[in-house]
Tab-separated table of C-alpha atoms in Angstrom:
chain	number	residue	atom	x	y	z
A	1	MET	CA	84.791	-38.193	-27.242
A	2	LEU	CA	85.311	-34.473	-27.083
A	3	THR	CA	82.898	-32.390	-29.202
A	4	VAL	CA	83.518	-28.879	-30.394
A	5	TYR	CA	80.570	-26.861	-31.391
A	6	GLY	CA	81.197	-24.345	-33.954
A	7	GLU	CA	84.134	-22.660	-35.914
A	8	GLY	CA	84.966	-19.055	-35.454
A	9	ARG	CA	86.883	-18.917	-32.047
A	10	GLY	CA	86.413	-22.647	-32.059
A	11	PHE	CA	89.218	-22.822	-34.390
A	12	ARG	CA	91.435	-22.020	-31.390
A	13	VAL	CA	90.073	-25.075	-29.729
A	14	VAL	CA	90.492	-27.320	-32.801
A	15	TRP	CA	94.083	-26.193	-33.251
A	16	LEU	CA	94.900	-26.949	-29.601
A	17	LEU	CA	93.322	-30.369	-29.879
A	18	GLU	CA	95.395	-31.163	-33.153
A	19	GLU	CA	98.582	-29.902	-31.240
A	20	LEU	CA	97.789	-32.380	-28.408
A	21	GLY	CA	96.821	-35.144	-30.651
A	22	LEU	CA	93.382	-35.721	-28.995
A	23	ALA	CA	90.386	-37.235	-30.738
A	24	TYR	CA	87.434	-34.895	-31.253
A	25	ARG	CA	84.316	-34.245	-33.201
A	26	LEU	CA	83.671	-30.942	-34.818
A	27	ARG	CA	79.952	-30.183	-34.817
A	28	PRO	CA	79.040	-27.225	-37.274
A	29	VAL	CA	76.794	-24.511	-35.885
A	30	ASP	CA	75.096	-21.923	-38.211
A	31	LEU	CA	74.206	-19.022	-35.992
A	32	LEU	CA	72.406	-17.238	-38.927
A	33	ALA	CA	70.175	-20.082	-39.847
A	34	ALA	CA	66.571	-19.223	-40.073
A	35	GLU	CA	65.573	-22.333	-37.958
A	36	LYS	CA	66.872	-22.528	-34.410
A	37	ASP	CA	69.550	-25.058	-33.743
A	38	CYS	CA	67.767	-26.667	-30.827
A	39	ASP	CA	70.398	-29.392	-30.233
A	40	PHE	CA	73.137	-26.761	-30.019
A	41	LEU	CA	70.983	-24.508	-27.824
A	42	ALA	CA	70.599	-27.536	-25.328
A	43	ILE	CA	74.356	-27.435	-25.084
A	44	ASN	CA	74.706	-23.554	-24.786
A	45	PRO	CA	71.362	-21.679	-24.255
A	46	ALA	CA	73.302	-18.485	-24.608
A	47	GLY	CA	73.622	-19.329	-28.248
A	48	PHE	CA	77.314	-18.365	-28.986
A	49	ILE	CA	80.200	-20.457	-30.167
A	50	PRO	CA	82.402	-22.217	-29.440
A	51	ALA	CA	81.191	-24.737	-26.889
A	52	LEU	CA	82.999	-27.887	-25.685
A	53	GLN	CA	81.503	-31.102	-24.484
A	54	ASP	CA	83.502	-33.501	-22.634
A	55	GLY	CA	81.335	-36.214	-21.338
A	56	GLU	CA	78.999	-34.484	-18.833
A	57	THR	CA	81.051	-31.367	-18.845
A	58	ILE	CA	80.167	-28.390	-21.012
A	59	MET	CA	82.445	-25.412	-21.435
A	60	VAL	CA	82.140	-22.097	-23.236
A	61	GLU	CA	84.449	-19.201	-23.998
A	62	SER	CA	87.433	-20.273	-26.044
A	63	ILE	CA	90.202	-19.313	-23.661
A	64	ALA	CA	88.521	-21.030	-20.760
A	65	ILE	CA	88.249	-24.111	-23.032
A	66	LEU	CA	91.929	-23.955	-23.749
A	67	GLU	CA	92.915	-23.798	-20.117
A	68	TYR	CA	90.421	-26.601	-19.409
A	69	LEU	CA	91.856	-28.882	-22.071
A	70	LEU	CA	95.354	-28.345	-21.033
A	71	ALA	CA	94.616	-28.922	-17.326
A	72	ARG	CA	92.396	-32.103	-17.835
A	73	HIS	CA	93.890	-33.647	-21.124
A	74	GLY	CA	97.000	-31.657	-22.061
A	75	SER	CA	100.604	-31.951	-21.693
A	76	ALA	CA	103.094	-29.438	-20.088
A	77	SER	CA	104.560	-28.675	-23.647
A	78	LEU	CA	101.703	-26.087	-24.573
A	79	ALA	CA	101.276	-24.703	-21.005
A	80	VAL	CA	103.660	-23.010	-18.673
A	81	ALA	CA	103.944	-24.117	-15.084
A	82	PRO	CA	103.422	-21.439	-12.209
A	83	ASP	CA	106.993	-21.768	-11.041
A	84	ASP	CA	108.420	-21.165	-14.567
A	85	PRO	CA	109.759	-17.588	-14.999
A	86	ALA	CA	107.681	-17.379	-18.322
A	87	PHE	CA	104.431	-18.083	-16.478
A	88	ALA	CA	103.312	-14.415	-16.143
A	89	SER	CA	103.865	-13.704	-19.901
A	90	TYR	CA	102.170	-16.929	-20.978
A	91	LEU	CA	99.071	-16.271	-18.765
A	92	GLN	CA	99.001	-12.462	-19.912
A	93	PHE	CA	99.051	-13.240	-23.514
A	94	LEU	CA	96.835	-16.285	-23.344
A	95	HIS	CA	94.199	-13.906	-22.145
A	96	LEU	CA	95.130	-10.849	-24.115
A	97	GLY	CA	94.532	-12.672	-27.342
A	98	GLU	CA	90.745	-12.497	-26.587
A	99	ALA	CA	90.326	-9.649	-24.114
A	100	GLY	CA	92.716	-7.187	-25.689
A	101	LEU	CA	92.668	-8.199	-29.384
A	102	ALA	CA	89.949	-10.406	-30.638
A	103	GLY	CA	87.210	-8.838	-28.532
A	104	PRO	CA	87.909	-5.223	-29.585
A	105	MET	CA	88.457	-6.423	-33.204
A	106	ASN	CA	84.876	-7.808	-33.129
A	107	ALA	CA	83.616	-4.270	-32.271
A	108	VAL	CA	85.726	-2.933	-35.226
A	109	ILE	CA	84.220	-5.440	-37.636
A	110	VAL	CA	80.672	-4.521	-36.594
A	111	GLY	CA	81.348	-0.879	-36.562
A	112	ARG	CA	83.193	-0.705	-39.955
A	113	GLN	CA	81.450	-3.504	-41.968
A	114	LEU	CA	78.254	-4.663	-40.537
A	115	ALA	CA	76.541	-1.486	-39.103
A	116	PRO	CA	74.245	0.632	-41.070
A	117	GLU	CA	76.114	3.355	-43.066
A	118	ALA	CA	75.066	6.210	-40.760
A	119	GLU	CA	76.419	4.273	-37.722
A	120	ARG	CA	79.819	3.306	-39.076
A	121	ASP	CA	83.101	4.506	-37.467
A	122	VAL	CA	81.347	5.960	-34.513
A	123	ARG	CA	83.307	6.654	-31.304
A	124	VAL	CA	83.003	3.113	-29.942
A	125	THR	CA	84.490	1.791	-33.169
A	126	CYS	CA	87.371	4.106	-32.947
A	127	TRP	CA	87.831	3.088	-29.235
A	128	ALA	CA	87.872	-0.543	-30.202
A	129	ARG	CA	90.480	0.104	-32.848
A	130	GLU	CA	92.708	2.190	-30.462
A	131	THR	CA	92.316	-0.689	-27.827
A	132	PHE	CA	93.483	-3.284	-30.433
A	133	GLU	CA	96.363	-1.188	-31.418
A	134	SER	CA	97.525	-0.418	-27.860
A	135	ARG	CA	97.456	-4.242	-26.898
A	136	LEU	CA	99.169	-5.080	-30.100
A	137	GLY	CA	102.069	-2.920	-29.026
A	138	LEU	CA	102.593	-5.298	-26.132
A	139	VAL	CA	102.664	-8.243	-28.501
A	140	ILE	CA	105.139	-6.556	-30.791
A	141	ARG	CA	107.433	-5.620	-27.912
A	142	ARG	CA	107.412	-9.173	-26.608
A	143	LEU	CA	108.049	-10.639	-30.100
A	144	ALA	CA	111.106	-8.234	-30.593
A	145	ASP	CA	112.908	-10.264	-27.967
A	146	CYS	CA	111.397	-13.700	-28.252
A	147	PRO	CA	110.192	-15.943	-31.056
A	148	TYR	CA	107.060	-16.945	-29.126
A	149	LEU	CA	104.944	-15.029	-26.427
A	150	ALA	CA	106.071	-17.392	-23.621
A	151	GLY	CA	109.724	-17.186	-24.786
A	152	ASP	CA	111.459	-19.703	-26.816
A	153	ARG	CA	108.700	-22.381	-27.303
A	154	PHE	CA	105.259	-22.451	-28.798
A	155	THR	CA	102.410	-22.520	-26.247
A	156	ALA	CA	98.521	-21.983	-26.111
A	157	ALA	CA	99.195	-18.327	-25.741
A	158	ASP	CA	100.378	-18.337	-29.365
A	159	ILE	CA	97.263	-20.002	-30.491
A	160	SER	CA	95.255	-17.358	-28.660
A	161	VAL	CA	97.011	-14.439	-30.168
A	162	SER	CA	97.587	-15.756	-33.686
A	163	TYR	CA	93.831	-16.333	-33.989
A	164	ALA	CA	93.263	-12.727	-33.038
A	165	LEU	CA	95.757	-11.288	-35.553
A	166	LEU	CA	94.435	-13.488	-38.285
A	167	LEU	CA	90.960	-12.332	-37.564
A	168	GLY	CA	92.020	-8.713	-37.984
A	169	MET	CA	93.907	-9.564	-41.187
A	170	ARG	CA	91.283	-11.628	-42.792
A	171	THR	CA	88.680	-8.946	-42.275
A	172	GLY	CA	90.896	-6.240	-43.741
A	173	ASN	CA	91.106	-4.267	-40.496
A	174	TYR	CA	94.696	-4.928	-39.554
A	175	VAL	CA	98.001	-4.995	-41.655
A	176	PRO	CA	100.741	-6.718	-39.790
A	177	GLY	CA	104.271	-5.325	-39.605
A	178	SER	CA	107.316	-7.409	-40.280
A	179	ILE	CA	107.652	-8.548	-36.753
A	180	GLU	CA	103.963	-9.969	-36.588
A	181	ARG	CA	104.270	-11.373	-40.104
A	182	ASP	CA	107.364	-13.400	-39.317
A	183	TYR	CA	105.612	-14.577	-36.019
A	184	LEU	CA	102.511	-15.730	-38.009
A	185	THR	CA	104.692	-17.594	-40.422
A	186	ARG	CA	106.097	-19.466	-37.468
A	187	THR	CA	102.804	-20.259	-35.864
A	188	THR	CA	100.788	-21.079	-39.036
A	189	THR	CA	103.263	-23.356	-40.706
A	190	ARG	CA	102.915	-25.935	-37.881
A	191	PRO	CA	101.498	-29.227	-38.870
A	192	ALA	CA	98.701	-29.062	-36.344
A	193	TYR	CA	97.570	-25.699	-37.704
A	194	ALA	CA	97.289	-27.235	-41.203
A	195	ARG	CA	95.303	-30.216	-39.795
A	196	ALA	CA	93.065	-27.687	-37.948
A	197	MET	CA	92.466	-25.887	-41.245
A	198	GLU	CA	91.414	-29.028	-42.891
A	199	SER	CA	89.074	-29.863	-40.215
A	200	CYS	CA	87.509	-26.498	-40.123
A	201	GLN	CA	86.377	-26.113	-43.705
A	202	ALA	CA	84.305	-23.037	-43.168
A	203	THR	CA	87.256	-21.313	-41.702
A	204	LYS	CA	89.523	-22.621	-44.559
A	205	ALA	CA	87.182	-21.301	-47.237
A	206	TRP	CA	86.943	-17.889	-45.384
A	207	ALA	CA	90.671	-17.664	-45.235
A	208	THR	CA	91.126	-18.521	-48.862
A	209	ARG	CA	88.978	-15.618	-49.957
A	210	SER	CA	90.438	-13.189	-47.418
A	211	PRO	CA	93.459	-10.979	-47.295
A	212	GLY	CA	96.337	-12.067	-45.326
A	213	LEU	CA	97.649	-15.508	-44.185
């Protein structure tokens, strides 16, 4: 049985598992709990989510987990083969969803909403926002020509980037244009996305009270 520890970016993992039709267990993790979650820390001593346990194998980092699942348990339908002309775009946007979008958005969220008043909107926060916007430009340019980031079909790259865009929207730090909104309608109306939302009740509750999709 595959076990996913934590929601947050763990939603990417659950969404992929639902797309693949693989059985899994979602184990909630409360990083803000006063009492340490010793069972979780035994899985990931670094104390961040998500983590994946597959038998004796433990993986962390959501994009690495997506690649692992596709290689070990997945099908070709949600990945792109190296000899496919779309492989470079697929790989680029799979990683850009975290490194170029969700990662910088984390810094924006902390800098705008969680930092003490005197420390908000400092240079690093502005830099993170500029980084998000510049990488978003690559997404918009690609989607102007293709319905999905790897071309004509939905792949794990779309899970990666859709999560990042939703993170920005739901924290009130990003307003999508028409191209991104149409794209998110395509990705979030998939049955597997709906099943993932039902599995991730904390994410569903957060989305319900947040702006955006």
